[in-house]
Amino acid sequence: MDRRSTPPAPSTGRARLSDVARLAGVSASTVSRVLSNPGVVAEATRSAVMEAVARTGYRMNHAARNLRKQRTGCVVALVPNLGNPFFAKILDGMGRELAAAGYDLLVADTLEDSGRHTTLQRFLDPSRADGIILLDGLVPLGEPDARPGLPPIITACEWIEASPLPRVMLDNAEGARLAIRHLRSLGHDHIGLIGGPEQNVLHKARMQGAREAAEGARLTVFAGDFTLQAGQRAARDWQALDPALRPTAVFAFSDEMACAFMSSLQRAGWSVPRDVSIMGFDDIELVSHLAPALTTIRQPKREIGRKAARTILDCIAGQQIAPVTLLAGDAVQDG
């Protein structure tokens, strides 16, 4: 059918699926496929249908669709510490991608007041969510659950070692290599590392990359856990070292630790970067407001969120997905 001769969009009343189909020059079933599972429809057809949707003002009844398909219309993101500013842009990208597909994003904190990580089994309820995006690599998986109809699960940012769950993640080892190469290019031969929890997968990957890129430089490791408090402790430990044993540069495995390390030293009268160069990892909002601005490795946080949302939507639709979706960190950013 020649779309140039299609009838105009209806001007009165609530638009129906048949109105969209007639304007796009396709069948009603094709419109339904575009709206519910766009990945299986050719791009030209998708574009024609979405243009017709916009012109008619058609709105899908998501509640009725979910009831027919026995779905909740919700995806749950499980985050280890909602107070961490790192997750804000990831959740924003995730929420926008899900909303475009007619899904709501629900967020839960996996870290209890006791410091323990909530078991995943608590969230495996198909009446609560159609899919789960897990951003906590320390959540206990528990015993495999054989109940039918359980929501699919993917991991994002962090992952669980020896688990077959699909992953959407940054190349953390390469990000750490970028950081160390940058500090080495500035002439630093003794570099301090403020790590994360030793069992955390991000700590392991970043430590691996940092050691690989050290190229014979001396490394001093300070204990950390990605928090502000860990950065403050590392600053005290750095100052307590004999001057001849102090690293001339420090790479913190999170911006929170880097910010706290820097501010603690400045309060004690040290100059950054004259007395010590500092690098972080993540590029959280705070770093651009520091003086001097922190040098960091920037993660594409909104893109991670969008990729994770797209992956879980494909899982819900029963499509085949890649076991690992790897994103690259941006080049070192100087403030």
C-alpha atoms as one frame of an Amber mdcrd trajectory, in Angstrom:
protein
   0.000   0.000   0.000   1.316   3.472  -0.860   1.567   5.315   2.452   1.410
   8.662   0.665  -2.264   7.939   0.024  -3.116   6.757   3.541  -6.073   8.424
   5.220  -5.432  11.248   7.686  -5.179  10.533  11.385  -8.509  10.424  13.213
  -9.317  13.841  14.650 -11.887  12.917  17.287 -12.284  10.250  19.933  -9.710
   7.886  21.393  -7.396   6.350  18.811  -7.636   2.589  18.330  -5.138  -0.022
  17.225  -6.964  -0.271  13.902  -6.481   3.488  13.360  -2.718   3.085  13.746
  -2.703   0.073  11.411  -4.668   1.881   8.712  -2.436   4.963   8.858   0.769
   2.903   8.786  -0.499   0.661   5.990   0.039  -2.547   7.974  -2.110  -5.088
   9.785  -3.278  -4.661  13.373  -1.223  -7.700  14.382   1.913  -6.013  13.011
   1.188  -2.908  15.087   0.782  -5.127  18.130   4.138  -6.808  17.467   5.895
  -3.460  17.088   4.519  -2.236  20.400   5.128  -5.409  22.373   8.274  -6.865
  20.783   9.875  -4.338  18.383  13.053  -6.367  17.922  11.271  -8.912  15.682
   9.955  -6.308  13.210  11.887  -4.701  10.341  13.162  -1.189  11.028  11.174
   0.430   8.189   7.938  -1.099   9.475   8.771  -0.074  13.040   9.334   3.513
  11.937   6.060   3.634  10.006   4.093   2.244  12.942   5.695   4.565  15.522
   5.034   7.550  13.256   1.385   6.489  13.039   1.254   6.084  16.831   2.550
   9.632  17.260   0.098  11.082  14.695  -2.933   9.319  16.135  -2.013   9.813
  19.770  -2.643   6.109  20.346  -1.879   4.907  23.879  -1.486   1.250  24.738
  -3.498  -0.046  27.675  -0.537  -1.495  29.548  -2.636  -2.808  32.416  -4.808
  -4.849  30.058  -1.759  -6.079  28.130   0.001  -7.187  31.300  -3.130  -8.929
  32.563  -3.453 -10.855  29.293   0.184 -11.874  29.379   0.167 -12.494  33.147
   2.852  -9.888  33.670   3.347  -7.165  36.273   4.752  -4.514  33.924   7.605
  -3.945  36.392  11.349  -4.599  36.463  13.218  -4.561  39.780  16.754  -3.184
  40.120  18.649  -4.416  43.180  21.274  -1.907  44.323  23.920  -2.290  47.056
  23.448   1.014  48.939  20.974   3.458  47.455  22.894   6.308  49.085  25.798
   5.810  46.680  25.620   8.599  44.043  27.264   6.320  41.475  23.966   4.554
  40.776  21.836   7.646  40.063  22.620   7.974  36.330  22.550   4.209  35.804
  19.029   4.035  37.237  18.021   7.080  35.174  19.126   5.422  31.925  17.491
   2.178  32.985  14.211   3.849  33.876  13.971   5.789  30.622  14.582   2.703
  28.478  12.030   0.649  30.419   9.426   3.430  30.343   9.700   3.617  26.561
   8.761  -0.076  26.484   5.852   0.397  28.896   7.582  -0.934  32.009   7.970
   0.619  35.438  11.284   0.473  37.313  11.239  -0.506  40.981  14.422  -0.165
  43.061  15.389  -2.047  46.214  18.468  -1.852  48.449  20.247  -5.163  48.979
  22.444  -3.938  51.829  20.815  -4.385  55.228  21.517  -2.253  58.302  23.606
  -5.121  59.675  25.920  -4.882  56.639  24.687  -8.213  55.267  23.518  -8.561
  51.669  19.909  -9.695  51.229  19.560 -13.090  49.550  18.271 -13.034  45.990
  15.547 -15.552  46.859  13.633 -12.795  48.615  12.951 -11.087  45.276  12.148
 -14.153  43.141   8.414 -13.605  43.032   6.791 -13.428  39.574   3.876 -11.481
  41.053   6.260  -8.604  41.860   8.374  -8.268  38.734   8.821  -9.540  35.188
  12.608  -9.262  35.407  15.418  -8.491  37.835  18.559  -6.419  37.227  21.105
  -7.198  39.918  23.765  -4.545  40.583  25.256  -6.237  43.659  27.952  -8.850
  43.121  27.849 -10.007  46.758  24.179 -10.990  46.934  23.888 -14.678  47.907
  22.239 -16.574  45.055  21.077 -19.425  47.301  19.989 -22.780  45.961  18.701
 -22.955  42.367  14.938 -22.431  42.252  13.128 -24.745  39.852   9.718 -23.081
  40.116   8.240 -22.315  36.677   7.569 -18.736  35.665  10.322 -17.114  37.715
  11.483 -13.725  36.394  14.731 -13.698  34.385  17.799 -12.195  36.095  20.767
 -10.313  34.663  23.661  -8.548  36.385  24.881  -5.027  35.670  28.054  -3.192
  36.765  28.951  -5.911  39.246  28.623  -9.613  38.573  28.798 -12.888  40.475
  31.812 -15.080  39.817  31.114 -18.592  38.534  27.498 -17.592  37.843  25.905
 -18.068  34.404  23.791 -14.916  34.778  24.181 -12.542  31.794  26.380  -9.506
  32.471  26.293  -5.868  31.362  29.520  -4.336  32.589  32.390  -1.941  32.088
  35.821  -3.288  31.163  37.096  -2.535  34.680  40.568  -3.970  34.146  41.115
  -1.724  31.125  39.823   1.280  33.067  42.441   0.645  35.759  45.123   0.238
  33.099  44.179   3.667  31.721  44.549   5.201  35.176  47.962   3.690  35.878
  49.260   4.541  32.405  48.176   8.135  32.947  50.009   8.382  36.275  53.071
   6.712  34.782  53.013   9.229  31.927  53.290  11.982  34.554  56.514  10.398
  35.810  55.239   8.600  38.916  57.257   5.488  39.822  55.598   4.823  43.189
  51.792   4.603  43.089  49.365   3.917  45.918  46.177   1.925  45.314  43.073
   2.308  47.476  41.107  -0.843  46.724  37.647  -2.151  47.485  36.526  -5.159
  49.533  38.911  -7.992  48.669  36.141 -10.371  47.576  34.407  -7.782  45.388
  34.651  -8.475  41.648  35.257  -4.803  40.826  38.210  -4.729  43.225  39.664
  -7.871  41.672  39.299  -6.645  38.083  40.687  -3.175  38.801  43.564  -4.584
  40.845  44.428  -6.938  37.991  44.437  -4.091  35.465  46.458  -1.799  37.736
  49.145  -4.413  38.343  49.356  -5.251  34.645  49.916  -1.592  33.717  52.401
  -0.810  36.509  55.338  -1.580  34.182  57.853  -2.030  36.979  56.576   0.843
  39.132  56.339   0.281  42.867  52.799  -0.232  44.214  51.576   0.327  47.785
  48.068  -0.961  48.558  45.775   0.732  51.088  42.694  -1.161  52.307  39.369
   0.241  51.140  35.680  -0.484  50.601  34.616   2.202  48.058  33.342   4.555
  50.830  34.278   8.056  51.996  35.436   6.617  55.312  37.894   4.319  53.523
  39.398   7.330  51.728  39.854   9.122  55.050  41.570   6.084  56.572  43.877
   5.784  53.559  44.838   9.467  53.947  45.814   8.848  57.585  47.829   5.774
  56.561  49.577   7.707  53.765  50.587  10.489  56.164  51.827   7.974  58.728
  54.363   6.507  56.282  57.995   7.525  56.308  58.348  10.337  53.705  60.673
   8.164  51.641  58.018   5.435  51.514  55.011   7.572  50.562  53.592   7.025
  47.047  53.814  10.184  44.941  50.476   9.321  43.296  47.382   7.495  44.504
  44.735   5.740  42.398  41.500   5.099  44.296  39.149   2.439  42.939  36.159
   4.762  43.491  35.638   8.511  43.331  34.175   8.584  46.837  37.443   7.263
  48.269  39.471   9.610  46.060  37.431  12.649  47.149  37.771  11.790  50.835
  41.501  11.096  50.456  42.029  14.457  48.762  39.954  16.512  51.203  41.576
  14.855  54.230  45.057  15.704  52.977  44.083  19.279  52.091  42.659  19.827
  55.585  45.952  18.577  56.979  47.858  21.161  54.919  49.028  19.052  51.978
  48.830  20.346  48.387  47.255  18.362  45.552  48.787  17.643  43.071  52.069
  19.237  44.232  52.570  16.790  47.128  50.626  13.865  45.683  48.639  13.232
  42.489  45.227  11.595  42.936  43.003   9.681  40.534  39.552   8.192  40.990
  37.231   5.837  39.135  33.553   6.384  38.138  33.213  10.143  37.436  30.447
  10.875  39.940  28.874  14.345  39.918  30.922  15.572  42.876  34.342  15.373
  41.211  33.833  18.370  38.911  33.150  20.588  41.943  36.415  19.846  43.733
  39.364  22.235  43.707  41.423  21.065  42.009  38.975  18.944  40.015  39.693
  15.247  40.347  41.194  13.250  37.496  39.070  10.136  37.053  38.014   7.291
  34.776  34.536   8.051  33.442  32.014   5.242  33.252  29.173   5.570  30.682
  26.613   5.191  33.450  23.422   6.056  31.546  24.510   3.767  28.703  25.096
   0.936  31.200  21.561   1.496  32.486  20.076   1.534  28.987  21.965  -1.604
  27.947  20.883  -3.422  31.099  17.252  -2.442  30.544  17.362  -3.514  26.892
  18.922  -6.834  27.885  16.300  -7.656  30.517  13.520  -6.689  28.079  14.980
  -9.111  25.534  15.089 -11.801  28.249  11.451 -11.166  29.131  10.567 -11.483
  25.419  12.367 -14.824  25.277  15.076 -13.653  22.904  18.620 -15.007  22.826
  21.102 -12.610  24.466  24.874 -12.405  24.744  26.361 -13.780  27.985  28.505
 -10.642  28.378  27.905  -7.083  27.157  31.154  -5.182  27.684  31.351  -1.375
  27.598  34.511   0.725  27.466  35.337   3.462  29.907  36.120   6.887  28.495
  39.653   8.222  28.319  41.112   9.780  31.441  39.346  13.056  32.179  41.384
  15.922  33.612  39.530  18.464  35.633
